[in-house]
Amino acid sequence: MASAALSVANGSIQGNGKTFAGFSEYSGLRSTSVPLRRIGASDEIFSMVAYRTSLAAASSATSRKVQPVEAKIKVAINGFGRIGRNFLRCWHGRENSPLDVIAINDTGGVKQASHLLKYDSTLGIFDADVKPEGDAAISVDGKVIKVVSDRNPSNLPWKELGIDLVIEGTGVFVDREGAGKHIQAGAKKVLITAPGKGDIPTYVVGVNADLYSPDEPIISNASCTTNCLAPFVKVLDNKFGIIKGTMTTTHSYTGDQRLLDASHRDLRRARAAALNIVPTSTGAAKAVALVLPNLKGKLNGIALRVPTPNVSVVDLVVQVSKKTFAEEVNAAFRETAEKELKGILSVCDEPLVSVDFRCSDVSSTVDASLTMVMGDDMVKVIAWYDNEWGYSQRVVDLADIVAANWK
């Protein structure tokens, strides 16, 4: 696997109560597959938002040298849409990954898979040699990845290919019955890139991924919004005690909406995505309780889908039990972002807009100038997130944790 064009800080990942060295680095804003510029003279925001740092380590005082991984687990991607392709780019940009992506299940076939991976309206042109290899595989910098096409996971050749882990990226097979079809087909484990249904364990890197149990064959990486919300909510609850609160995510439109007015089970999502602000539901706030159980019943929220293709922003308002003020709240975020949530949470002091957070590696970036405290117990926090790239980085991280705890 080819490494990214540029690499920076080394890091470590936590899993099952242990810290594992040897995990790879982000490509992020430094990847030449993403034609972005640095942000003026602000070294702070560039380093906070773009640089790869340690992910969920209990201590990040010293960085470790990346070591080669002796054995890699074989990975298949089911569904080569927005998250599937972002995942592959994120994985490709890491060095010494414990993952070996060897197969993709995509109904579009080889030609579409290779073209859409290479050319992306949001990410730009992928800085890799991507091309079809016959009619059954694609090549990424010489790495041949088999492409199969079957809508029924039970029919996929996972046993024949020796697949260890399936990245379930269709958004369809999100319960035990659906995701379990990959197990029936011969895969050993499944990581769902969406909120899981039923009793499927949910993990958010930096929040509860250290509790990962290798005995679980099917797990969920939650949603992009939960990955943004949970880290800074954890800080607020630990430092100030959350009594209750509401959340609104102003979210870029997604493939689940209609380009022009057309039938949809959600009558608001049926309306033209690029022409409207579309109020809709989100389970992100409630889902925080899956990774922070003490917050069960304390948070709720909605989503406003807006006419932008990528990057979203969370607006959280909570009542806290400890009296505080805005500067103290931001100080808590800064401290945590430099320590246990380094690489997951960052703080921005620049007057930026959504496009500036495109391809941000972190899960959430608190906009410090917008933090407010009303009275002394009502706290408002605004946090940006790249709902595709940042989320996909966390999927790779969680897959790395699965690999590190493989059994």
mmCIF file of C-alpha atoms in Angstrom:
data_model
loop_
_atom_site.group_PDB
_atom_site.id
_atom_site.type_symbol
_atom_site.label_atom_id
_atom_site.label_comp_id
_atom_site.label_asym_id
_atom_site.label_seq_id
_atom_site.Cartn_x
_atom_site.Cartn_y
_atom_site.Cartn_z
ATOM 1 C CA MET A 1 0.000 0.000 0.000
ATOM 2 C CA ALA A 2 1.330 3.388 -0.929
ATOM 3 C CA SER A 3 1.850 5.949 1.776
ATOM 4 C CA ALA A 4 0.549 9.505 1.746
ATOM 5 C CA ALA A 5 2.596 12.202 0.061
ATOM 6 C CA LEU A 6 3.315 13.855 3.381
ATOM 7 C CA SER A 7 3.343 12.466 6.900
ATOM 8 C CA VAL A 8 3.643 14.090 10.281
ATOM 9 C CA ALA A 9 3.086 13.089 13.886
ATOM 10 C CA ASN A 10 3.135 9.469 14.944
ATOM 11 C CA GLY A 11 0.490 8.158 17.277
ATOM 12 C CA SER A 12 -1.126 5.359 19.188
ATOM 13 C CA ILE A 13 -4.593 3.934 19.578
ATOM 14 C CA GLN A 14 -6.433 2.584 22.577
ATOM 15 C CA GLY A 15 -8.413 -0.605 22.596
ATOM 16 C CA ASN A 16 -9.693 -2.929 25.284
ATOM 17 C CA GLY A 17 -7.980 -0.905 27.987
ATOM 18 C CA LYS A 18 -4.576 -1.089 26.306
ATOM 19 C CA THR A 19 -2.583 1.290 24.151
ATOM 20 C CA PHE A 20 -1.220 0.035 20.852
ATOM 21 C CA ALA A 21 1.630 1.604 18.959
ATOM 22 C CA GLY A 22 2.245 0.962 15.317
ATOM 23 C CA PHE A 23 -0.812 2.612 13.854
ATOM 24 C CA SER A 24 -0.711 4.785 10.859
ATOM 25 C CA GLU A 25 -0.856 8.467 10.197
ATOM 26 C CA TYR A 26 -3.515 10.605 8.659
ATOM 27 C CA SER A 27 -3.216 12.010 5.188
ATOM 28 C CA GLY A 28 -5.966 14.548 5.821
ATOM 29 C CA LEU A 29 -5.362 18.080 4.596
ATOM 30 C CA ARG A 30 -1.793 17.175 3.814
ATOM 31 C CA SER A 31 -2.795 14.649 1.159
ATOM 32 C CA THR A 32 -2.332 15.893 -2.367
ATOM 33 C CA SER A 33 -5.573 14.115 -3.219
ATOM 34 C CA VAL A 34 -7.314 17.048 -1.534
ATOM 35 C CA PRO A 35 -6.484 20.362 -3.246
ATOM 36 C CA LEU A 36 -6.760 22.638 -0.245
ATOM 37 C CA ARG A 37 -4.599 25.479 0.979
ATOM 38 C CA ARG A 38 -3.286 26.222 4.442
ATOM 39 C CA ILE A 39 -5.199 28.728 6.489
ATOM 40 C CA GLY A 40 -3.206 31.936 6.370
ATOM 41 C CA ALA A 41 -0.685 32.312 9.135
ATOM 42 C CA SER A 42 -2.674 30.426 11.691
ATOM 43 C CA ASP A 43 -0.320 27.635 12.626
ATOM 44 C CA GLU A 44 -2.552 26.764 15.539
ATOM 45 C CA ILE A 45 -5.684 25.911 13.595
ATOM 46 C CA PHE A 46 -3.724 24.115 10.883
ATOM 47 C CA SER A 47 -2.008 21.932 13.428
ATOM 48 C CA MET A 48 -5.172 21.388 15.423
ATOM 49 C CA VAL A 49 -7.438 20.555 12.519
ATOM 50 C CA ALA A 50 -5.142 18.940 10.002
ATOM 51 C CA TYR A 51 -2.242 17.181 11.680
ATOM 52 C CA ARG A 52 -2.453 13.543 12.610
ATOM 53 C CA THR A 53 -2.043 13.067 16.321
ATOM 54 C CA SER A 54 -2.550 10.235 18.762
ATOM 55 C CA LEU A 55 -6.142 9.158 18.905
ATOM 56 C CA ALA A 56 -7.383 8.043 22.281
ATOM 57 C CA ALA A 57 -4.287 7.424 24.316
ATOM 58 C CA ALA A 58 -4.454 8.011 28.014
ATOM 59 C CA SER A 59 -1.235 9.959 27.712
ATOM 60 C CA SER A 60 0.157 11.611 24.604
ATOM 61 C CA ALA A 61 3.170 13.311 26.129
ATOM 62 C CA THR A 62 5.506 11.450 23.797
ATOM 63 C CA SER A 63 4.895 10.143 20.289
ATOM 64 C CA ARG A 64 5.945 6.692 19.242
ATOM 65 C CA LYS A 65 7.646 5.600 16.089
ATOM 66 C CA VAL A 66 5.331 3.693 13.764
ATOM 67 C CA GLN A 67 6.339 0.042 13.644
ATOM 68 C CA PRO A 68 5.498 -2.430 10.890
ATOM 69 C CA VAL A 69 2.491 -4.632 11.581
ATOM 70 C CA GLU A 70 3.397 -8.293 11.277
ATOM 71 C CA ALA A 71 -0.007 -9.693 10.347
ATOM 72 C CA LYS A 72 -2.794 -7.797 8.636
ATOM 73 C CA ILE A 73 -6.470 -8.586 8.722
ATOM 74 C CA LYS A 74 -8.241 -8.961 5.391
ATOM 75 C CA VAL A 75 -10.913 -6.312 4.862
ATOM 76 C CA ALA A 76 -13.825 -6.038 2.445
ATOM 77 C CA ILE A 77 -15.902 -2.899 1.853
ATOM 78 C CA ASN A 78 -19.611 -3.497 1.301
ATOM 79 C CA GLY A 79 -21.065 -0.466 -0.462
ATOM 80 C CA PHE A 80 -18.684 1.817 -2.328
ATOM 81 C CA GLY A 81 -20.574 5.073 -1.853
ATOM 82 C CA ARG A 82 -19.533 8.234 -0.029
ATOM 83 C CA ILE A 83 -18.269 6.536 3.136
ATOM 84 C CA GLY A 84 -16.879 3.488 1.340
ATOM 85 C CA ARG A 85 -14.716 5.614 -0.958
ATOM 86 C CA ASN A 86 -13.708 8.031 1.817
ATOM 87 C CA PHE A 87 -12.729 5.022 3.938
ATOM 88 C CA LEU A 88 -10.493 3.651 1.196
ATOM 89 C CA ARG A 89 -8.776 7.027 0.716
ATOM 90 C CA CYS A 90 -8.244 7.406 4.469
ATOM 91 C CA TRP A 91 -6.838 3.882 4.722
ATOM 92 C CA HIS A 92 -4.588 4.449 1.702
ATOM 93 C CA GLY A 93 -3.164 7.570 3.350
ATOM 94 C CA ARG A 94 -1.914 5.694 6.402
ATOM 95 C CA GLU A 95 1.423 4.006 6.861
ATOM 96 C CA ASN A 96 1.885 0.483 8.193
ATOM 97 C CA SER A 97 -1.847 -0.109 8.472
ATOM 98 C CA PRO A 98 -2.915 -3.371 10.135
ATOM 99 C CA LEU A 99 -5.685 -3.547 7.530
ATOM 100 C CA ASP A 100 -5.462 -5.070 4.069
ATOM 101 C CA VAL A 101 -8.391 -4.048 1.864
ATOM 102 C CA ILE A 102 -8.732 -6.833 -0.678
ATOM 103 C CA ALA A 103 -12.345 -6.651 -1.872
ATOM 104 C CA ILE A 104 -15.192 -4.256 -2.620
ATOM 105 C CA ASN A 105 -18.835 -5.141 -3.178
ATOM 106 C CA ASP A 106 -20.362 -2.492 -5.428
ATOM 107 C CA THR A 107 -23.320 -2.816 -7.768
ATOM 108 C CA GLY A 108 -21.886 -0.200 -10.130
ATOM 109 C CA GLY A 109 -19.063 -2.425 -11.318
ATOM 110 C CA VAL A 110 -15.357 -1.903 -11.918
ATOM 111 C CA LYS A 111 -15.491 1.078 -14.275
ATOM 112 C CA GLN A 112 -17.653 3.179 -11.957
ATOM 113 C CA ALA A 113 -15.771 2.114 -8.833
ATOM 114 C CA SER A 114 -12.393 3.159 -10.245
ATOM 115 C CA HIS A 115 -13.653 6.401 -11.814
ATOM 116 C CA LEU A 116 -15.552 7.625 -8.739
ATOM 117 C CA LEU A 117 -12.633 6.741 -6.483
ATOM 118 C CA LYS A 118 -10.212 8.709 -8.655
ATOM 119 C CA TYR A 119 -12.417 11.749 -9.332
ATOM 120 C CA ASP A 120 -14.436 13.214 -6.476
ATOM 121 C CA SER A 121 -16.357 16.501 -6.522
ATOM 122 C CA THR A 122 -15.735 17.046 -2.806
ATOM 123 C CA LEU A 123 -12.302 15.513 -2.239
ATOM 124 C CA GLY A 124 -10.763 16.382 -5.583
ATOM 125 C CA ILE A 125 -8.600 14.082 -7.682
ATOM 126 C CA PHE A 126 -7.134 11.157 -5.744
ATOM 127 C CA ASP A 127 -3.326 11.325 -5.759
ATOM 128 C CA ALA A 128 -2.997 7.660 -6.605
ATOM 129 C CA ASP A 129 -2.800 5.570 -9.744
ATOM 130 C CA VAL A 130 -6.343 4.188 -9.917
ATOM 131 C CA LYS A 131 -7.450 2.030 -12.840
ATOM 132 C CA PRO A 132 -9.560 -1.014 -13.677
ATOM 133 C CA GLU A 133 -7.824 -4.386 -13.668
ATOM 134 C CA GLY A 134 -9.861 -6.364 -16.154
ATOM 135 C CA ASP A 135 -13.553 -6.619 -15.366
ATOM 136 C CA ALA A 136 -13.252 -7.925 -11.804
ATOM 137 C CA ALA A 137 -10.803 -5.680 -9.949
ATOM 138 C CA ILE A 138 -9.354 -2.203 -9.574
ATOM 139 C CA SER A 139 -5.761 -1.220 -8.919
ATOM 140 C CA VAL A 140 -4.767 1.530 -6.471
ATOM 141 C CA ASP A 141 -1.053 2.318 -6.763
ATOM 142 C CA GLY A 142 -0.510 -1.271 -7.836
ATOM 143 C CA LYS A 143 -2.605 -2.719 -5.024
ATOM 144 C CA VAL A 144 -5.197 -4.959 -6.687
ATOM 145 C CA ILE A 145 -8.621 -4.959 -5.032
ATOM 146 C CA LYS A 146 -11.235 -7.437 -6.203
ATOM 147 C CA VAL A 147 -14.649 -5.997 -7.123
ATOM 148 C CA VAL A 148 -17.771 -8.127 -6.780
ATOM 149 C CA SER A 149 -21.400 -7.197 -7.303
ATOM 150 C CA ASP A 150 -24.257 -8.744 -5.346
ATOM 151 C CA ARG A 151 -27.039 -7.029 -3.414
ATOM 152 C CA ASN A 152 -27.408 -9.994 -1.051
ATOM 153 C CA PRO A 153 -24.502 -10.177 1.433
ATOM 154 C CA SER A 154 -25.187 -13.879 1.973
ATOM 155 C CA ASN A 155 -23.987 -14.552 -1.577
ATOM 156 C CA LEU A 156 -20.690 -12.704 -1.302
ATOM 157 C CA PRO A 157 -17.417 -14.691 -1.573
ATOM 158 C CA TRP A 158 -16.097 -13.729 1.851
ATOM 159 C CA LYS A 159 -15.205 -17.298 2.833
ATOM 160 C CA GLU A 160 -13.387 -17.900 -0.438
ATOM 161 C CA LEU A 161 -11.414 -14.657 -0.023
ATOM 162 C CA GLY A 162 -10.676 -15.253 3.661
ATOM 163 C CA ILE A 163 -12.283 -11.974 4.741
ATOM 164 C CA ASP A 164 -11.773 -11.132 8.396
ATOM 165 C CA LEU A 165 -13.621 -7.817 8.650
ATOM 166 C CA VAL A 166 -16.376 -6.283 6.529
ATOM 167 C CA ILE A 167 -16.835 -2.512 6.506
ATOM 168 C CA GLU A 168 -20.612 -2.358 6.062
ATOM 169 C CA GLY A 169 -21.152 0.953 4.293
ATOM 170 C CA THR A 170 -24.499 0.598 2.534
ATOM 171 C CA GLY A 171 -26.598 1.992 5.377
ATOM 172 C CA VAL A 172 -28.980 -0.912 4.763
ATOM 173 C CA PHE A 173 -27.642 -3.855 6.762
ATOM 174 C CA VAL A 174 -27.555 -2.212 10.171
ATOM 175 C CA ASP A 175 -29.183 -4.840 12.397
ATOM 176 C CA ARG A 176 -27.965 -8.267 13.469
ATOM 177 C CA GLU A 177 -29.994 -10.064 10.836
ATOM 178 C CA GLY A 178 -28.736 -7.898 7.983
ATOM 179 C CA ALA A 179 -25.118 -7.488 9.069
ATOM 180 C CA GLY A 180 -25.103 -11.133 10.105
ATOM 181 C CA LYS A 181 -25.403 -12.115 6.448
ATOM 182 C CA HIS A 182 -21.743 -11.203 6.054
ATOM 183 C CA ILE A 183 -20.933 -13.682 8.827
ATOM 184 C CA GLN A 184 -23.022 -16.312 7.045
ATOM 185 C CA ALA A 185 -21.011 -15.620 3.889
ATOM 186 C CA GLY A 186 -17.769 -16.374 5.717
ATOM 187 C CA ALA A 187 -16.566 -13.074 7.181
ATOM 188 C CA LYS A 188 -15.533 -13.140 10.817
ATOM 189 C CA LYS A 189 -16.581 -9.639 11.914
ATOM 190 C CA VAL A 190 -18.600 -6.647 10.698
ATOM 191 C CA LEU A 191 -18.138 -2.924 11.373
ATOM 192 C CA ILE A 192 -21.257 -0.898 10.501
ATOM 193 C CA THR A 193 -20.625 2.682 9.351
ATOM 194 C CA ALA A 194 -23.997 3.900 10.593
ATOM 195 C CA PRO A 195 -26.051 3.736 13.790
ATOM 196 C CA GLY A 196 -26.748 0.104 14.561
ATOM 197 C CA LYS A 197 -30.211 -1.163 15.383
ATOM 198 C CA GLY A 198 -31.154 -3.348 18.309
ATOM 199 C CA ASP A 199 -28.453 -4.437 20.728
ATOM 200 C CA ILE A 200 -25.452 -3.953 18.440
ATOM 201 C CA PRO A 201 -22.594 -2.414 20.491
ATOM 202 C CA THR A 202 -21.768 1.172 19.523
ATOM 203 C CA TYR A 203 -18.300 2.696 19.826
ATOM 204 C CA VAL A 204 -17.035 6.236 19.364
ATOM 205 C CA VAL A 205 -13.253 6.577 19.215
ATOM 206 C CA GLY A 206 -12.043 8.841 22.008
ATOM 207 C CA VAL A 207 -15.179 8.257 24.062
ATOM 208 C CA ASN A 208 -15.752 4.564 24.749
ATOM 209 C CA ALA A 209 -13.674 2.636 22.205
ATOM 210 C CA ASP A 210 -11.361 1.529 25.017
ATOM 211 C CA LEU A 211 -14.260 -0.713 26.107
ATOM 212 C CA TYR A 212 -14.278 -2.612 22.815
ATOM 213 C CA SER A 213 -14.780 -6.344 23.275
ATOM 214 C CA PRO A 214 -13.221 -8.632 20.643
ATOM 215 C CA ASP A 215 -15.940 -11.181 21.413
ATOM 216 C CA GLU A 216 -18.463 -9.029 19.538
ATOM 217 C CA PRO A 217 -18.755 -10.081 15.873
ATOM 218 C CA ILE A 218 -20.839 -7.031 14.869
ATOM 219 C CA ILE A 219 -20.239 -3.447 16.020
ATOM 220 C CA SER A 220 -21.293 0.060 15.000
ATOM 221 C CA ASN A 221 -19.232 3.230 14.599
ATOM 222 C CA ALA A 222 -22.378 5.316 15.306
ATOM 223 C CA SER A 223 -23.213 8.285 13.056
ATOM 224 C CA CYS A 224 -21.044 11.173 11.914
ATOM 225 C CA THR A 225 -23.023 13.561 14.130
ATOM 226 C CA THR A 226 -22.690 11.342 17.198
ATOM 227 C CA ASN A 227 -18.941 11.185 16.536
ATOM 228 C CA CYS A 228 -18.864 14.989 16.541
ATOM 229 C CA LEU A 229 -21.141 15.442 19.532
ATOM 230 C CA ALA A 230 -19.965 12.761 21.952
ATOM 231 C CA PRO A 231 -16.346 13.925 22.495
ATOM 232 C CA PHE A 232 -17.135 17.488 23.560
ATOM 233 C CA VAL A 233 -20.283 16.405 25.418
ATOM 234 C CA LYS A 234 -18.048 14.066 27.392
ATOM 235 C CA VAL A 235 -15.860 17.039 28.341
ATOM 236 C CA LEU A 236 -18.859 19.157 29.348
ATOM 237 C CA ASP A 237 -20.343 16.394 31.467
ATOM 238 C CA ASN A 238 -17.052 15.528 33.158
ATOM 239 C CA LYS A 239 -16.189 19.147 33.949
ATOM 240 C CA PHE A 240 -19.568 20.760 34.585
ATOM 241 C CA GLY A 241 -22.241 18.055 34.807
ATOM 242 C CA ILE A 242 -24.972 18.024 32.166
ATOM 243 C CA ILE A 243 -28.532 18.196 33.487
ATOM 244 C CA LYS A 244 -30.324 18.281 30.125
ATOM 245 C CA GLY A 245 -29.972 19.779 26.687
ATOM 246 C CA THR A 246 -30.944 19.998 23.038
ATOM 247 C CA MET A 247 -28.906 19.779 19.857
ATOM 248 C CA THR A 248 -29.380 20.994 16.294
ATOM 249 C CA THR A 249 -27.071 19.831 13.551
ATOM 250 C CA THR A 250 -26.962 22.013 10.461
ATOM 251 C CA HIS A 251 -26.052 19.178 8.155
ATOM 252 C CA SER A 252 -24.975 19.046 4.521
ATOM 253 C CA TYR A 253 -27.349 17.166 2.265
ATOM 254 C CA THR A 254 -26.725 13.471 1.701
ATOM 255 C CA GLY A 255 -27.608 10.804 -0.833
ATOM 256 C CA ASP A 256 -30.726 9.958 1.153
ATOM 257 C CA GLN A 257 -32.350 13.196 -0.069
ATOM 258 C CA ARG A 258 -33.791 14.014 -3.471
ATOM 259 C CA LEU A 259 -31.956 16.192 -5.995
ATOM 260 C CA LEU A 260 -35.334 17.373 -7.316
ATOM 261 C CA ASP A 261 -38.746 16.941 -5.701
ATOM 262 C CA ALA A 262 -39.571 13.227 -5.765
ATOM 263 C CA SER A 263 -41.145 10.540 -3.647
ATOM 264 C CA HIS A 264 -39.546 9.783 -0.260
ATOM 265 C CA ARG A 265 -40.886 8.246 2.932
ATOM 266 C CA ASP A 266 -39.876 11.489 4.701
ATOM 267 C CA LEU A 267 -41.953 14.166 2.975
ATOM 268 C CA ARG A 268 -39.381 16.844 3.781
ATOM 269 C CA ARG A 269 -36.486 14.822 2.402
ATOM 270 C CA ALA A 270 -38.632 14.419 -0.700
ATOM 271 C CA ARG A 271 -37.978 18.069 -1.541
ATOM 272 C CA ALA A 272 -35.060 19.323 -3.649
ATOM 273 C CA ALA A 273 -31.931 19.105 -1.482
ATOM 274 C CA ALA A 274 -29.995 21.904 -3.181
ATOM 275 C CA LEU A 275 -32.865 24.395 -2.972
ATOM 276 C CA ASN A 276 -34.142 24.020 0.582
ATOM 277 C CA ILE A 277 -33.374 23.996 4.277
ATOM 278 C CA VAL A 278 -34.879 20.644 5.213
ATOM 279 C CA PRO A 279 -35.816 19.958 8.846
ATOM 280 C CA THR A 280 -35.579 16.255 9.609
ATOM 281 C CA SER A 281 -34.918 13.814 12.381
ATOM 282 C CA THR A 282 -31.615 12.699 13.850
ATOM 283 C CA GLY A 283 -30.944 10.144 16.513
ATOM 284 C CA ALA A 284 -27.478 11.528 17.200
ATOM 285 C CA ALA A 285 -28.273 13.237 20.505
ATOM 286 C CA LYS A 286 -30.096 10.236 21.934
ATOM 287 C CA ALA A 287 -27.365 7.945 20.605
ATOM 288 C CA VAL A 288 -24.812 9.721 22.790
ATOM 289 C CA ALA A 289 -26.314 7.703 25.643
ATOM 290 C CA LEU A 290 -25.098 4.528 23.916
ATOM 291 C CA VAL A 291 -21.499 5.615 24.474
ATOM 292 C CA LEU A 292 -22.072 7.780 27.574
ATOM 293 C CA PRO A 293 -24.780 5.859 29.485
ATOM 294 C CA ASN A 294 -25.051 8.432 32.286
ATOM 295 C CA LEU A 295 -26.573 10.856 29.755
ATOM 296 C CA LYS A 296 -29.521 8.608 28.911
ATOM 297 C CA GLY A 297 -32.684 10.692 28.588
ATOM 298 C CA LYS A 298 -30.833 13.994 28.955
ATOM 299 C CA LEU A 299 -30.282 14.968 25.300
ATOM 300 C CA ASN A 300 -32.419 15.247 22.182
ATOM 301 C CA GLY A 301 -32.183 17.054 18.873
ATOM 302 C CA ILE A 302 -33.077 17.630 15.238
ATOM 303 C CA ALA A 303 -31.252 18.115 11.949
ATOM 304 C CA LEU A 304 -31.502 20.908 9.414
ATOM 305 C CA ARG A 305 -30.270 19.649 6.040
ATOM 306 C CA VAL A 306 -28.856 22.555 4.033
ATOM 307 C CA PRO A 307 -27.673 23.081 0.415
ATOM 308 C CA THR A 308 -23.992 22.280 0.948
ATOM 309 C CA PRO A 309 -22.373 19.001 -0.166
ATOM 310 C CA ASN A 310 -20.117 18.434 2.835
ATOM 311 C CA VAL A 311 -19.173 19.688 6.337
ATOM 312 C CA SER A 312 -21.759 20.134 9.065
ATOM 313 C CA VAL A 313 -22.007 21.977 12.372
ATOM 314 C CA VAL A 314 -23.552 21.046 15.720
ATOM 315 C CA ASP A 315 -25.266 23.610 17.951
ATOM 316 C CA LEU A 316 -25.612 22.237 21.479
ATOM 317 C CA VAL A 317 -27.358 23.980 24.378
ATOM 318 C CA VAL A 318 -27.173 22.328 27.795
ATOM 319 C CA GLN A 319 -27.983 23.170 31.377
ATOM 320 C CA VAL A 320 -25.101 22.292 33.680
ATOM 321 C CA SER A 321 -24.931 21.718 37.412
ATOM 322 C CA LYS A 322 -21.678 23.602 38.012
ATOM 323 C CA LYS A 323 -21.703 27.374 37.550
ATOM 324 C CA THR A 324 -19.327 28.478 34.821
ATOM 325 C CA PHE A 325 -18.504 31.069 32.148
ATOM 326 C CA ALA A 326 -17.503 30.903 28.478
ATOM 327 C CA GLU A 327 -13.756 31.211 28.971
ATOM 328 C CA GLU A 328 -13.766 28.376 31.497
ATOM 329 C CA VAL A 329 -15.731 26.159 29.123
ATOM 330 C CA ASN A 330 -13.291 26.814 26.281
ATOM 331 C CA ALA A 331 -10.365 26.220 28.621
ATOM 332 C CA ALA A 332 -11.763 22.779 29.415
ATOM 333 C CA PHE A 333 -11.988 21.997 25.705
ATOM 334 C CA ARG A 334 -8.441 23.225 25.045
ATOM 335 C CA GLU A 335 -6.984 21.162 27.868
ATOM 336 C CA THR A 336 -8.716 17.984 26.762
ATOM 337 C CA ALA A 337 -7.905 18.584 23.089
ATOM 338 C CA GLU A 338 -4.210 18.709 23.999
ATOM 339 C CA LYS A 339 -4.364 15.577 26.127
ATOM 340 C CA GLU A 340 -6.738 12.607 26.094
ATOM 341 C CA LEU A 341 -8.765 13.766 23.074
ATOM 342 C CA LYS A 342 -5.838 14.948 20.989
ATOM 343 C CA GLY A 343 -6.563 14.094 17.372
ATOM 344 C CA ILE A 344 -10.273 13.715 18.136
ATOM 345 C CA LEU A 345 -11.260 17.156 19.437
ATOM 346 C CA SER A 346 -9.807 20.525 18.466
ATOM 347 C CA VAL A 347 -10.531 24.178 19.223
ATOM 348 C CA CYS A 348 -10.626 26.913 16.585
ATOM 349 C CA ASP A 349 -10.076 30.608 17.313
ATOM 350 C CA GLU A 350 -10.221 31.781 13.694
ATOM 351 C CA PRO A 351 -13.407 33.237 12.097
ATOM 352 C CA LEU A 352 -13.847 30.339 9.671
ATOM 353 C CA VAL A 353 -16.709 28.960 7.586
ATOM 354 C CA SER A 354 -17.757 25.443 6.659
ATOM 355 C CA VAL A 355 -15.475 24.894 3.657
ATOM 356 C CA ASP A 356 -12.434 25.560 5.859
ATOM 357 C CA PHE A 357 -13.177 22.334 7.729
ATOM 358 C CA ARG A 358 -13.343 20.166 4.632
ATOM 359 C CA CYS A 359 -11.133 17.101 5.118
ATOM 360 C CA SER A 360 -10.547 17.862 8.785
ATOM 361 C CA ASP A 361 -9.232 14.700 10.414
ATOM 362 C CA VAL A 362 -10.703 15.368 13.851
ATOM 363 C CA SER A 363 -14.199 14.356 14.932
ATOM 364 C CA SER A 364 -15.203 17.818 16.136
ATOM 365 C CA THR A 365 -13.766 21.325 16.170
ATOM 366 C CA VAL A 366 -15.195 23.675 18.783
ATOM 367 C CA ASP A 367 -15.637 27.234 17.475
ATOM 368 C CA ALA A 368 -14.370 29.044 20.567
ATOM 369 C CA SER A 369 -15.644 32.499 19.629
ATOM 370 C CA LEU A 370 -19.214 31.173 19.521
ATOM 371 C CA THR A 371 -19.234 29.552 22.957
ATOM 372 C CA MET A 372 -21.800 31.249 25.196
ATOM 373 C CA VAL A 373 -22.994 30.962 28.776
ATOM 374 C CA MET A 374 -26.364 32.438 29.774
ATOM 375 C CA GLY A 375 -26.739 33.148 33.463
ATOM 376 C CA ASP A 376 -24.139 30.804 34.807
ATOM 377 C CA ASP A 377 -25.577 27.396 33.994
ATOM 378 C CA MET A 378 -26.809 27.414 30.372
ATOM 379 C CA VAL A 379 -23.982 26.601 27.955
ATOM 380 C CA LYS A 380 -24.070 26.889 24.159
ATOM 381 C CA VAL A 381 -21.331 25.214 22.099
ATOM 382 C CA ILE A 382 -20.826 25.224 18.326
ATOM 383 C CA ALA A 383 -18.675 22.474 16.792
ATOM 384 C CA TRP A 384 -17.746 21.811 13.152
ATOM 385 C CA TYR A 385 -17.183 18.406 11.562
ATOM 386 C CA ASP A 386 -16.505 16.919 8.166
ATOM 387 C CA ASN A 387 -19.353 14.444 8.081
ATOM 388 C CA GLU A 388 -17.616 12.300 5.438
ATOM 389 C CA TRP A 389 -13.836 12.510 5.813
ATOM 390 C CA GLY A 390 -13.609 12.979 9.572
ATOM 391 C CA TYR A 391 -16.115 10.200 10.133
ATOM 392 C CA SER A 392 -14.272 7.867 7.773
ATOM 393 C CA GLN A 393 -11.041 8.493 9.692
ATOM 394 C CA ARG A 394 -12.822 7.219 12.794
ATOM 395 C CA VAL A 395 -14.012 4.136 10.906
ATOM 396 C CA VAL A 396 -10.386 3.369 10.054
ATOM 397 C CA ASP A 397 -9.422 3.994 13.686
ATOM 398 C CA LEU A 398 -12.078 1.620 14.988
ATOM 399 C CA ALA A 399 -11.064 -1.008 12.440
ATOM 400 C CA ASP A 400 -7.482 -0.590 13.678
ATOM 401 C CA ILE A 401 -8.696 -1.221 17.228
ATOM 402 C CA VAL A 402 -10.503 -4.353 16.058
ATOM 403 C CA ALA A 403 -7.264 -5.500 14.403
ATOM 404 C CA ALA A 404 -5.216 -4.768 17.514
ATOM 405 C CA ASN A 405 -7.564 -6.888 19.624
ATOM 406 C CA TRP A 406 -8.069 -9.617 17.049
ATOM 407 C CA LYS A 407 -8.992 -13.056 18.221
#
